[in-house]
Coordinates of C-alpha atoms in Angstrom, one line a residue:
Chain A
M1 CA -11.0 -3.7 19.2
T2 CA -13.7 -3.4 22.6
S3 CA -15.9 -1.6 21.5
A4 CA -17.6 -1.8 25.5
S5 CA -15.8 1.5 26.3
L6 CA -15.6 4.9 24.1
P7 CA -12.9 4.3 22.8
T8 CA -10.0 7.2 23.5
R9 CA -7.5 8.8 20.8
R10 CA -4.4 7.7 23.1
S11 CA -6.0 4.0 22.7
E12 CA -7.1 4.4 18.9
F13 CA -3.9 5.6 18.2
A14 CA -2.7 2.8 19.8
A15 CA -4.4 0.7 17.6
G16 CA -3.7 1.9 14.4
F17 CA 0.3 1.2 15.7
R18 CA -0.2 -2.4 16.4
D19 CA -3.0 -2.9 12.6
M20 CA 0.3 -1.8 11.4
T21 CA 2.4 -4.6 12.5
P22 CA 2.2 -7.1 9.7
L23 CA 1.8 -5.2 7.2
I24 CA 5.7 -3.5 9.1
I25 CA 7.5 -7.2 8.3
G26 CA 6.2 -7.1 4.6
G27 CA 7.3 -3.3 4.2
I28 CA 11.1 -3.6 5.7
P29 CA 12.8 -5.4 3.3
F30 CA 11.6 -3.1 0.5
G31 CA 13.2 0.4 3.2
I32 CA 16.3 -2.4 3.0
I33 CA 16.7 -2.8 -0.7
Y34 CA 16.0 1.1 -1.1
G35 CA 18.8 2.6 0.2
A36 CA 21.6 0.1 0.0
L37 CA 20.2 0.7 -4.0
A38 CA 19.5 3.6 -4.0
V39 CA 24.2 4.0 -1.7
A40 CA 24.7 1.7 -4.6
S41 CA 23.6 4.1 -7.7
G42 CA 25.9 6.4 -5.9
I43 CA 22.9 8.8 -5.0
S44 CA 24.2 10.8 -1.3
P45 CA 23.2 8.4 1.7
W46 CA 22.1 11.9 2.9
T47 CA 19.3 12.2 -0.4
T48 CA 18.7 9.1 0.5
L49 CA 17.7 9.2 3.8
A50 CA 15.4 12.9 2.9
M51 CA 13.6 11.5 -0.2
S52 CA 12.6 8.6 2.5
L53 CA 12.0 11.5 5.2
F54 CA 10.2 14.0 2.7
V55 CA 8.8 11.6 -0.1
F56 CA 7.7 8.9 1.7
A57 CA 6.2 6.5 -1.0
G58 CA 7.9 3.6 -1.9
S59 CA 7.5 3.2 -5.6
S60 CA 8.0 5.7 -6.7
Q61 CA 11.3 6.3 -4.5
F62 CA 12.1 3.4 -6.4
I63 CA 12.1 4.5 -10.0
A64 CA 13.3 7.8 -9.2
V65 CA 16.5 5.5 -8.5
G66 CA 16.0 3.7 -11.5
L67 CA 16.2 6.9 -13.2
I68 CA 18.6 8.9 -11.7
A69 CA 21.5 5.3 -12.2
G70 CA 20.2 6.2 -15.1
G71 CA 20.9 9.9 -15.8
A72 CA 16.9 11.2 -16.7
S73 CA 17.1 14.8 -15.9
I74 CA 15.7 16.2 -12.9
P75 CA 12.7 17.8 -14.0
V76 CA 12.5 14.4 -15.9
I77 CA 12.0 12.6 -12.9
I78 CA 10.3 15.0 -10.7
L79 CA 6.8 14.3 -13.6
T80 CA 7.9 10.7 -13.5
T81 CA 7.2 10.9 -9.4
F82 CA 4.0 13.0 -10.3
V83 CA 2.8 9.8 -12.8
V84 CA 3.5 7.6 -10.1
N85 CA 1.7 8.9 -7.0
L86 CA -0.9 9.3 -9.0
R87 CA -2.5 7.1 -7.2
H88 CA -2.8 8.6 -4.4
A89 CA -5.5 10.8 -5.5
L90 CA -8.0 7.7 -5.4
Y91 CA -7.0 7.1 -1.9
S92 CA -6.9 11.0 -0.6
A93 CA -10.8 10.8 -2.3
S94 CA -11.7 8.0 -0.3
L95 CA -10.7 9.3 3.1
A96 CA -11.4 12.8 2.1
P97 CA -15.3 12.8 4.4
F98 CA -13.9 10.8 7.1
V99 CA -10.7 13.5 8.3
R100 CA -13.1 17.0 7.2
H101 CA -14.2 18.4 10.2
L102 CA -10.5 18.2 11.6
P103 CA -7.9 21.2 11.8
Q104 CA -5.4 21.7 9.9
R105 CA -2.9 20.3 11.4
W106 CA -3.7 17.1 11.4
L107 CA -4.8 16.6 8.1
L108 CA -1.3 18.4 6.6
P109 CA 0.8 15.6 8.4
L110 CA -1.7 13.0 7.7
A111 CA -1.4 13.3 3.8
A112 CA 2.5 13.5 4.4
M113 CA 2.4 9.7 4.9
L114 CA -0.2 8.3 3.4
T115 CA 0.9 5.4 0.8
D116 CA -0.2 2.4 0.0
E117 CA 0.5 0.9 3.3
S118 CA -1.3 3.2 5.5
F119 CA -4.2 3.7 3.1
L120 CA -5.8 0.3 3.4
V121 CA -5.3 0.7 7.0
T122 CA -6.5 3.4 7.6
N123 CA -9.1 3.5 5.3
R124 CA -10.6 0.3 7.7
P125 CA -11.9 2.4 11.3
Y126 CA -13.9 4.4 8.8
Q127 CA -15.3 1.4 8.4
R128 CA -16.1 0.7 11.4
T129 CA -20.7 1.8 12.2
D130 CA -19.4 3.0 15.7
S131 CA -19.3 7.3 15.8
S132 CA -16.4 6.7 18.0
P133 CA -14.9 11.4 17.9
T134 CA -11.3 9.6 17.6
K135 CA -10.5 7.9 14.5
H136 CA -8.1 10.1 13.7
G137 CA -5.8 8.6 16.5
D138 CA -6.5 5.3 14.1
Y139 CA -5.4 6.6 11.0
L140 CA -2.5 8.9 12.5
G141 CA -0.8 5.7 14.0
A142 CA -1.6 3.1 11.5
N143 CA 0.6 6.1 9.2
L144 CA 3.3 6.5 12.7
G145 CA 2.7 2.4 11.8
M146 CA 5.1 2.8 9.1
Y147 CA 6.5 5.8 8.2
I148 CA 8.7 5.9 11.4
P149 CA 10.0 1.4 10.1
W150 CA 10.3 3.2 6.7
Q151 CA 12.9 5.6 8.1
I152 CA 15.2 3.1 10.1
S153 CA 15.2 0.7 7.3
T154 CA 16.5 2.9 4.2
L155 CA 18.9 3.1 7.3
I156 CA 20.2 -0.4 8.1
G157 CA 19.2 -0.3 4.0
I158 CA 22.0 2.6 3.7
L159 CA 24.4 1.6 6.4
F160 CA 25.1 -2.0 5.9
G161 CA 23.9 -2.1 2.4
A162 CA 27.6 -2.8 1.1
V163 CA 27.4 -6.2 2.7
I164 CA 24.5 -7.8 2.1
P165 CA 24.2 -9.5 -0.6
D166 CA 22.2 -8.4 -4.6
A167 CA 18.6 -8.5 -2.4
S168 CA 16.7 -9.6 -4.7
Q169 CA 19.3 -12.3 -6.1
L170 CA 18.1 -13.2 -2.6
G171 CA 13.8 -13.3 -3.6
L172 CA 13.5 -10.3 -0.7
D173 CA 11.6 -8.5 -3.5
F174 CA 8.8 -10.5 -2.7
A175 CA 8.3 -9.3 0.4
M176 CA 5.1 -6.5 -0.8
S177 CA 4.0 -9.3 -2.9
A178 CA 3.6 -11.9 0.5
T179 CA 2.3 -9.4 2.3
F180 CA -1.0 -7.7 -0.9
I181 CA -2.0 -11.4 -1.3
G182 CA -2.7 -12.0 2.3
M183 CA -4.7 -9.1 2.5
L184 CA -6.4 -9.4 -1.4
V185 CA -7.2 -13.1 -1.5
P186 CA -9.6 -13.0 1.9
A187 CA -11.0 -9.9 0.4
I188 CA -11.8 -11.4 -2.3
K189 CA -16.5 -12.6 -1.5
G190 CA -19.1 -11.3 -3.6
R191 CA -18.5 -11.2 -7.4
P192 CA -18.8 -7.3 -8.1
V193 CA -15.0 -7.7 -6.0
L194 CA -14.6 -10.6 -8.6
L195 CA -14.8 -9.1 -11.3
A196 CA -13.2 -5.5 -10.9
V197 CA -9.8 -8.4 -9.5
V198 CA -9.9 -10.3 -12.5
V199 CA -9.6 -6.7 -14.0
A200 CA -7.7 -5.2 -12.8
G201 CA -4.9 -8.0 -12.9
V202 CA -5.5 -8.3 -16.9
T203 CA -5.9 -5.0 -17.5
A204 CA -1.6 -5.0 -15.8
I205 CA -0.3 -7.7 -17.8
L206 CA -2.0 -6.1 -21.3
A207 CA -1.1 -2.3 -20.2
H208 CA 2.6 -3.3 -18.6
G209 CA 5.0 -1.4 -21.4
L210 CA 3.1 1.7 -20.3
P211 CA 6.1 3.5 -19.2
N212 CA 6.0 5.3 -16.2
Q213 CA 3.6 2.4 -13.9
I214 CA 0.9 4.1 -15.7
G215 CA -1.2 0.7 -16.6
L216 CA -0.5 0.4 -12.3
F217 CA -2.9 4.2 -13.0
L218 CA -5.5 2.2 -15.6
A219 CA -5.5 -0.9 -14.5
A220 CA -6.3 0.3 -10.9
V221 CA -9.1 2.7 -12.9
L222 CA -10.7 -0.5 -15.5
G223 CA -10.8 -3.0 -12.1
V224 CA -12.4 0.2 -10.2
I225 CA -15.7 0.5 -12.8
A226 CA -15.5 -2.8 -13.3
G227 CA -16.7 -3.0 -10.0
V228 CA -19.2 -1.1 -10.0
I229 CA -21.1 -2.8 -13.2
G230 CA -20.8 -5.9 -11.1
E231 CA -22.7 -4.2 -8.8
R232 CA -24.6 -3.2 -11.0
L233 CA -25.2 -7.1 -12.2
W234 CA -25.5 -9.2 -9.3
P235 CA -26.8 -5.8 -7.1
D236 CA -27.5 -8.7 -3.4
Q237 CA -23.5 -9.4 -3.2
A238 CA -22.4 -5.5 -3.0
A239 CA -22.0 -5.1 0.4
Y240 CA -17.9 -5.9 0.8
T241 CA -16.0 -4.2 2.8
L242 CA -11.8 -4.5 2.3
A243 CA -10.8 -2.7 5.4
A244 CA -12.9 -4.0 7.9
E245 CA -11.2 -7.1 6.3
A246 CA -8.2 -6.7 6.7
H247 CA -9.1 -5.3 10.1
D248 CA -10.1 -8.2 11.9
E249 CA -7.5 -10.5 10.1
A250 CA -4.5 -8.2 12.0
E251 CA -6.4 -9.1 15.1
L252 CA -6.6 -11.9 14.5
T253 CA -3.1 -12.1 13.8
I254 CA -1.6 -10.5 16.8
A255 CA -4.7 -12.4 19.3
E256 CA -2.8 -15.8 17.7
T257 CA 0.6 -14.5 18.6
H258 CA -0.5 -13.4 22.2
E259 CA -1.1 -16.4 23.2
Chain B
M1 CA 22.7 16.6 -11.0
N2 CA 21.6 18.8 -8.0
E3 CA 20.3 16.4 -5.2
L4 CA 17.9 19.0 -3.3
L5 CA 16.2 20.5 -5.7
L6 CA 15.7 16.7 -6.4
V7 CA 13.9 15.2 -3.4
A8 CA 12.5 18.8 -2.9
G9 CA 10.2 18.8 -6.1
M10 CA 9.9 15.0 -6.0
A11 CA 8.1 16.3 -2.1
A12 CA 5.6 18.6 -3.7
V13 CA 4.3 16.5 -6.7
T14 CA 3.3 13.2 -3.6
L15 CA 2.3 15.6 -1.7
G16 CA 0.9 18.6 -3.9
I17 CA -1.2 14.7 -4.7
R18 CA -2.0 14.2 -1.6
Y19 CA -3.2 17.1 0.5
P20 CA -5.5 18.7 -1.8
V21 CA -7.3 15.9 -3.2
L22 CA -8.3 15.4 0.7
V23 CA -9.0 19.2 1.8
L24 CA -10.8 19.5 -1.1
V25 CA -13.4 16.3 -0.9
G26 CA -14.2 16.6 2.2
K27 CA -15.7 20.3 1.1
I28 CA -17.9 19.4 -1.4
P29 CA -20.3 16.0 -0.3
L30 CA -19.4 13.0 -2.4
P31 CA -22.4 11.4 -4.1
E32 CA -23.2 7.7 -2.4
S33 CA -22.0 6.4 -5.8
V34 CA -19.1 7.7 -6.4
F35 CA -17.9 6.5 -2.0
R36 CA -19.3 3.0 -3.2
A37 CA -16.9 3.3 -6.3
L38 CA -14.4 4.0 -4.4
R39 CA -14.5 0.7 -1.9
Y40 CA -13.1 -1.1 -5.1
V41 CA -9.8 0.9 -5.1
P42 CA -7.8 -1.2 -2.4
P43 CA -8.5 -5.0 -4.5
A44 CA -8.4 -2.4 -7.7
V45 CA -4.6 -1.2 -6.7
L46 CA -3.4 -5.0 -5.3
T47 CA -4.2 -7.1 -8.1
A48 CA -2.9 -4.3 -10.4
I49 CA 0.5 -4.7 -8.2
I50 CA 0.5 -8.1 -7.5
V51 CA 0.0 -9.7 -10.4
P52 CA 3.1 -8.4 -12.7
A53 CA 5.3 -8.4 -9.7
V54 CA 4.4 -12.3 -9.4
L55 CA 3.3 -13.1 -13.6
M56 CA 6.3 -10.8 -15.3
P57 CA 8.8 -10.7 -12.6
A58 CA 11.8 -10.1 -15.0
G59 CA 9.5 -7.7 -17.7
T60 CA 7.3 -10.4 -19.7
V61 CA 5.2 -13.1 -18.9
D62 CA 6.6 -16.0 -17.2
V63 CA 4.2 -19.4 -16.2
S64 CA 6.4 -21.8 -15.7
P65 CA 8.3 -23.5 -12.2
T66 CA 11.1 -21.7 -12.4
N67 CA 9.1 -18.5 -11.6
A68 CA 9.7 -18.3 -8.0
Y69 CA 7.4 -15.9 -7.7
L70 CA 4.7 -17.4 -9.5
V71 CA 5.3 -20.0 -7.4
A72 CA 5.3 -18.5 -4.3
G73 CA 2.8 -15.8 -5.1
I74 CA 0.5 -19.6 -6.0
V75 CA 1.7 -20.7 -2.6
S76 CA 1.3 -17.4 -0.9
A77 CA -2.8 -16.7 -2.0
L78 CA -3.6 -20.4 -0.5
V79 CA -2.3 -20.1 2.2
A80 CA -4.2 -16.7 2.4
W81 CA -7.5 -18.6 0.5
R82 CA -7.5 -21.0 3.7
T83 CA -5.5 -19.8 6.9
K84 CA -6.5 -15.9 6.7
S85 CA -3.5 -15.0 8.0
L86 CA -1.8 -11.8 7.1
L87 CA 0.6 -12.6 9.4
L88 CA 1.7 -16.5 8.2
T89 CA 1.2 -15.3 4.0
I90 CA 3.6 -13.6 4.8
I91 CA 5.2 -15.5 6.9
I92 CA 5.2 -19.1 4.6
G93 CA 5.2 -17.2 1.2
M94 CA 9.2 -15.3 1.4
A95 CA 10.1 -18.9 2.8
V96 CA 8.6 -20.2 0.0
M97 CA 11.0 -17.9 -2.7
L98 CA 14.1 -18.1 -1.2
I99 CA 13.8 -22.3 -0.7
W100 CA 11.9 -22.2 -4.1
S101 CA 14.7 -19.4 -5.8
A102 CA 17.9 -21.9 -4.0
V103 CA 16.5 -24.9 -5.7
V104 CA 14.9 -23.2 -9.3
G105 CA 17.8 -20.2 -9.2

């Protein structure tokens, strides 16, 4: 991003949307698998699409499909959705200080489109040191950059899922892991982050048997605590911003693509 | 199964997590220590998602060459480390995944 001229809300929007592109590549196979799996499990195409439009939370949508297929009751599915999406509270808390000046007509859609991916990208403009008043444009751009492809890929899965061979058999479900590895590895700088990663990883394995992705949430919380302890142990290595890192990479990748 | 009720309920609880926290935490001044701690959320969450997906794709820990997720995961991590390119990591990681699972599958 050029810092020479003051960014406008529109240019920030374009930057956010653009920064989402590498993540969309990882996200699209998931949307297709979700759409295909839901319809194959006997859920109506409209409900499948409505879940993407109004719930918009990939992992909880997958789990809901599994539960419906297994004959779970509606309260059980809703409660499970709540537990699976609890980690979004951590994301909202991280972003909240930066959007408190915004009116409600901004806050509601921004909150509704919060996901793992959009949090990782939207966190980024707020790590910049400039005081641009239009960073929420970037935030909205990144959110829509994930929201729109998710709807389209869901639709593709609904329409063509039957002719696509078992997607997880092809290994397409590895796309999300590849995306997240690409974001995580370059960000492991300094011992506090490394400690957070090790503790989160070990916890995730040990707690994997817990139902409803409670293990994921537990691993995330213990990882954060480990990072804080790491900052106490190695205060000189505390400086770190994953989001700024991911942004530089996205810029680099896009620059390379255009050459 | 009333699917309309189901989607409405799922949407309500999900927005019920995302929205109030975004609004309320913004109104309350957050202590610096909390703010610093929240910076560890992205790496912790990413790790918590990646590690089980790669190490235990079938539900139990599988450290062997026949675990294509693990092989592709290691290659992806190396590519990410050397190139720092998200796009290259995804492309090479997926290619290794498709080839390796075809070979060992």
